[in-house]
XYZ file of N, CA and C in Angstrom:
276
model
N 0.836 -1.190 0.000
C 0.000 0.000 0.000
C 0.871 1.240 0.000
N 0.133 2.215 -0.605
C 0.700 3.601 -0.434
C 0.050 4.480 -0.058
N 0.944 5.494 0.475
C 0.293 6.569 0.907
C -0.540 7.377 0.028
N -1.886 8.056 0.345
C -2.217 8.929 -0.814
C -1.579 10.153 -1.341
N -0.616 10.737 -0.488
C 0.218 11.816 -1.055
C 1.389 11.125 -1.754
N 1.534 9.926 -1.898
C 2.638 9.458 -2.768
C 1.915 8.828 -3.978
N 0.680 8.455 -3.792
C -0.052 8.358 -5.002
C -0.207 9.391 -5.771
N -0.933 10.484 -5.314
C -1.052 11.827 -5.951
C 0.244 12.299 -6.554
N 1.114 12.146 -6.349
C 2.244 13.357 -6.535
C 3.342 12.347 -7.615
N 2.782 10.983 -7.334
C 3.591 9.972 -8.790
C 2.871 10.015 -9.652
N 1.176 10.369 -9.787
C 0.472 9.424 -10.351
C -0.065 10.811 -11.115
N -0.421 11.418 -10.653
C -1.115 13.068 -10.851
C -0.499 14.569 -11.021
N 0.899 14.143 -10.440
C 1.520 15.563 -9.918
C 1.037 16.574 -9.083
N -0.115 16.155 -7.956
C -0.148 16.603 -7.150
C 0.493 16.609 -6.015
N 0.785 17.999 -5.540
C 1.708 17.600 -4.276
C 0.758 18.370 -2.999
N 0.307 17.224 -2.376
C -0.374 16.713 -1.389
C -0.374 17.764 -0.460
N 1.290 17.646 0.103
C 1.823 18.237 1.505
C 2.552 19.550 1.034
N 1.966 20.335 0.143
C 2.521 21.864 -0.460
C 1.856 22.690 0.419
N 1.066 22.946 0.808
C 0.006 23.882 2.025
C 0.522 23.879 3.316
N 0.455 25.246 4.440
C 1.291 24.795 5.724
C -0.628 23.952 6.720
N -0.485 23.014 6.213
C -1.245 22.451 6.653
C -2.154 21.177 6.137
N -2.437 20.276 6.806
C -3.479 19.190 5.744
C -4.765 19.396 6.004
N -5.211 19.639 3.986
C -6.555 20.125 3.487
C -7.555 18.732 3.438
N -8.260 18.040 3.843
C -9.113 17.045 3.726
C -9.651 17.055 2.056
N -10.003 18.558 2.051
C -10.794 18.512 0.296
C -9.820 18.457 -0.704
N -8.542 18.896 -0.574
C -7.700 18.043 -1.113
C -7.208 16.645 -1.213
N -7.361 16.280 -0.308
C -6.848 14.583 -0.012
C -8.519 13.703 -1.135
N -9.303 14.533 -0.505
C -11.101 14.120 -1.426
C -11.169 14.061 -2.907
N -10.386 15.210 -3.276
C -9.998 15.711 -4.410
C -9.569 14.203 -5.510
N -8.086 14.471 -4.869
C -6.952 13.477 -5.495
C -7.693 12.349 -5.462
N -8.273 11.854 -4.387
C -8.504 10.366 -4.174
C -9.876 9.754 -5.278
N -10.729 11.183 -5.904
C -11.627 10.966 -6.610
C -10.811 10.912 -8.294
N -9.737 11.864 -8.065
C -9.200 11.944 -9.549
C -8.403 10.380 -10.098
N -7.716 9.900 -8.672
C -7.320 8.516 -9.285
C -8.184 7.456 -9.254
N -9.448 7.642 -8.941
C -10.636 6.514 -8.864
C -10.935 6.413 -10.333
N -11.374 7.707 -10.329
C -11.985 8.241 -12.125
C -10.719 7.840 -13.287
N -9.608 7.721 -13.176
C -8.663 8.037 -13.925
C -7.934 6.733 -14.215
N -7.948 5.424 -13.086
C -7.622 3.942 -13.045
C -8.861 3.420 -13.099
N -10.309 3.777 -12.754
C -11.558 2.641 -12.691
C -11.498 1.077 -13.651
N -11.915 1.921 -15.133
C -11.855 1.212 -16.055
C -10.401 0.520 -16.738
N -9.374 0.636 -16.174
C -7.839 0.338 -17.341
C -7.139 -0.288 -16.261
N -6.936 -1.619 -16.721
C -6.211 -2.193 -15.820
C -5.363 -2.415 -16.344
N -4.932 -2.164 -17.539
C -3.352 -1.388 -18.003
C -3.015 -0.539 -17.421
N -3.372 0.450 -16.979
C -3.081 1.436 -16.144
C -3.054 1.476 -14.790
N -3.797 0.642 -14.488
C -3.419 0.191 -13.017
C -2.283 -0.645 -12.871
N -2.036 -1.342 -13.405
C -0.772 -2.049 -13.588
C 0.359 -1.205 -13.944
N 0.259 -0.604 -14.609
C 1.478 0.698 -14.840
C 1.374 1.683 -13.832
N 0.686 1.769 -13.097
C 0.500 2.686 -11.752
C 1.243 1.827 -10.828
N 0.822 1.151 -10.805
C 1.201 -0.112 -9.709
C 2.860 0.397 -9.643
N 3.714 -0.161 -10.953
C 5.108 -0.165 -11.584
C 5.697 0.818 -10.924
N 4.732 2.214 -11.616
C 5.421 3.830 -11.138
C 5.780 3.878 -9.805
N 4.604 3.382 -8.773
C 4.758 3.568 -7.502
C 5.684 2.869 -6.790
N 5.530 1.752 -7.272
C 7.243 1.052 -6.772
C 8.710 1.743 -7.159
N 8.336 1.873 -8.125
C 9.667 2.776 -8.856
C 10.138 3.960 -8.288
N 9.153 4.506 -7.599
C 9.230 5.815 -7.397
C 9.683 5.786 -5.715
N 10.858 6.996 -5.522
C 11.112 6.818 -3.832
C 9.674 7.818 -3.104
N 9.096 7.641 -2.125
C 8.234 8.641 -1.632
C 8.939 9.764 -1.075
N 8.441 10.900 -1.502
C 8.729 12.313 -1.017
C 9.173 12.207 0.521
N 9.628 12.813 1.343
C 9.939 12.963 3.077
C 8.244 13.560 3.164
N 7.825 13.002 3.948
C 6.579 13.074 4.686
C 6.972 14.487 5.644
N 5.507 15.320 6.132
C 5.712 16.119 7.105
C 6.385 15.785 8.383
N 5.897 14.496 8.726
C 6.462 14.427 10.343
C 7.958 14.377 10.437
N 8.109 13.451 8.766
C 9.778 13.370 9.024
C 10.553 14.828 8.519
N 9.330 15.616 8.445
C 10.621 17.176 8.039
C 10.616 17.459 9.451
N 9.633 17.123 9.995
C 9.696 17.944 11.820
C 10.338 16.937 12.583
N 10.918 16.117 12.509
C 11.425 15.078 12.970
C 10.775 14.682 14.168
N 9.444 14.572 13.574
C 8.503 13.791 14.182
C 7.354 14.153 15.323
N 8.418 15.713 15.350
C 7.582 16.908 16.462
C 6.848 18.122 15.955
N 6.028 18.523 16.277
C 5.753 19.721 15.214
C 5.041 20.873 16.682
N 5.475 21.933 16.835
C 5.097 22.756 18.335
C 5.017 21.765 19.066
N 5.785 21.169 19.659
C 5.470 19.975 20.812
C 4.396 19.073 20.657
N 3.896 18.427 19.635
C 3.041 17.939 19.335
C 3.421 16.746 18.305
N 3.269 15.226 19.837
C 4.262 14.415 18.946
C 3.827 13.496 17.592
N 4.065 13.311 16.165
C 3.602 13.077 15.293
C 4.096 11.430 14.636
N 4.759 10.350 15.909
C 5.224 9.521 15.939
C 4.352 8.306 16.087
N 3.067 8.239 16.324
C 2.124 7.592 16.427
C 2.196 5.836 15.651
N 3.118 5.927 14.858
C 3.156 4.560 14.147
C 4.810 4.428 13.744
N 5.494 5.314 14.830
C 7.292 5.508 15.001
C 7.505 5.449 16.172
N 7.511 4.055 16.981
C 7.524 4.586 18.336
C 9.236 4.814 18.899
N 9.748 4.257 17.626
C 11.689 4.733 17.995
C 11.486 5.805 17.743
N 10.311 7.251 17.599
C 10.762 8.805 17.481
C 9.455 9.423 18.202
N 8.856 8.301 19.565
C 8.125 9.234 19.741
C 8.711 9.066 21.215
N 8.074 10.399 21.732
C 8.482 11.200 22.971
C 8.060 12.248 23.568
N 5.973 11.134 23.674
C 5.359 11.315 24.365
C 4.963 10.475 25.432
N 5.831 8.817 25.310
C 5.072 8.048 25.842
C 4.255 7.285 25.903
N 3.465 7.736 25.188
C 2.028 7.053 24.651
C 2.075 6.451 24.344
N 0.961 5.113 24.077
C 0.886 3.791 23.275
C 1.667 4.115 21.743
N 1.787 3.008 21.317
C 2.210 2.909 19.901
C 0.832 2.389 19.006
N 0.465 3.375 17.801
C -0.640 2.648 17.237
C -0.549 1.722 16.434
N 1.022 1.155 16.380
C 1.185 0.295 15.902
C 0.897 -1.392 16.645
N 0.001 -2.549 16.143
C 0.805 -3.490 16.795
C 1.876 -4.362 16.954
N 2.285 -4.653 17.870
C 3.828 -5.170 17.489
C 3.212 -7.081 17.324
């Protein structure tokens, strides 16, 4: 699986995480444009498939903040970078 900002931004040239902030009607956006755009072509899903492997994913927000952003820890599924304590939402 991939992320949808690494879908968008291989698949569309949208770049997801360009705003100082995450837009939902953007994420709504993209996620309708690659529904509409792979539905019918599974040539193209298959060549999507390819791209996305091929392709390295952009650095994500948390990892530009290294994982903190105003004290607000963004490690939730990193628990080697979080440092709040908190459960991990990962299971191990």
């Amino acid at each position: 699986h991939h992320s949808l900002a690494h879908e968008a931004w291989t698949l569309l040239n949208i770049d997801l995480n360009a705003t100082n902030g995450h837009l939902a009607t953007q994420d709504a956006k993209a996620a309708m444009q690659l529904y509409i755009k792979y539905k019918d072509d599974e040539a193209g899903k298959q060549n999507a498939c390819s791209r996305l492997l091929n392709t390295q994913p952009r650095i994500t927000p948390a990892r530009a903040h290294n994982y903190n952003y105003e004290g607000v820890c963004l490690a939730g599924y990193y628990k080697q970078m979080c440092r709040c304590n908190r459960p991990s939402l990962v299971n191990d």
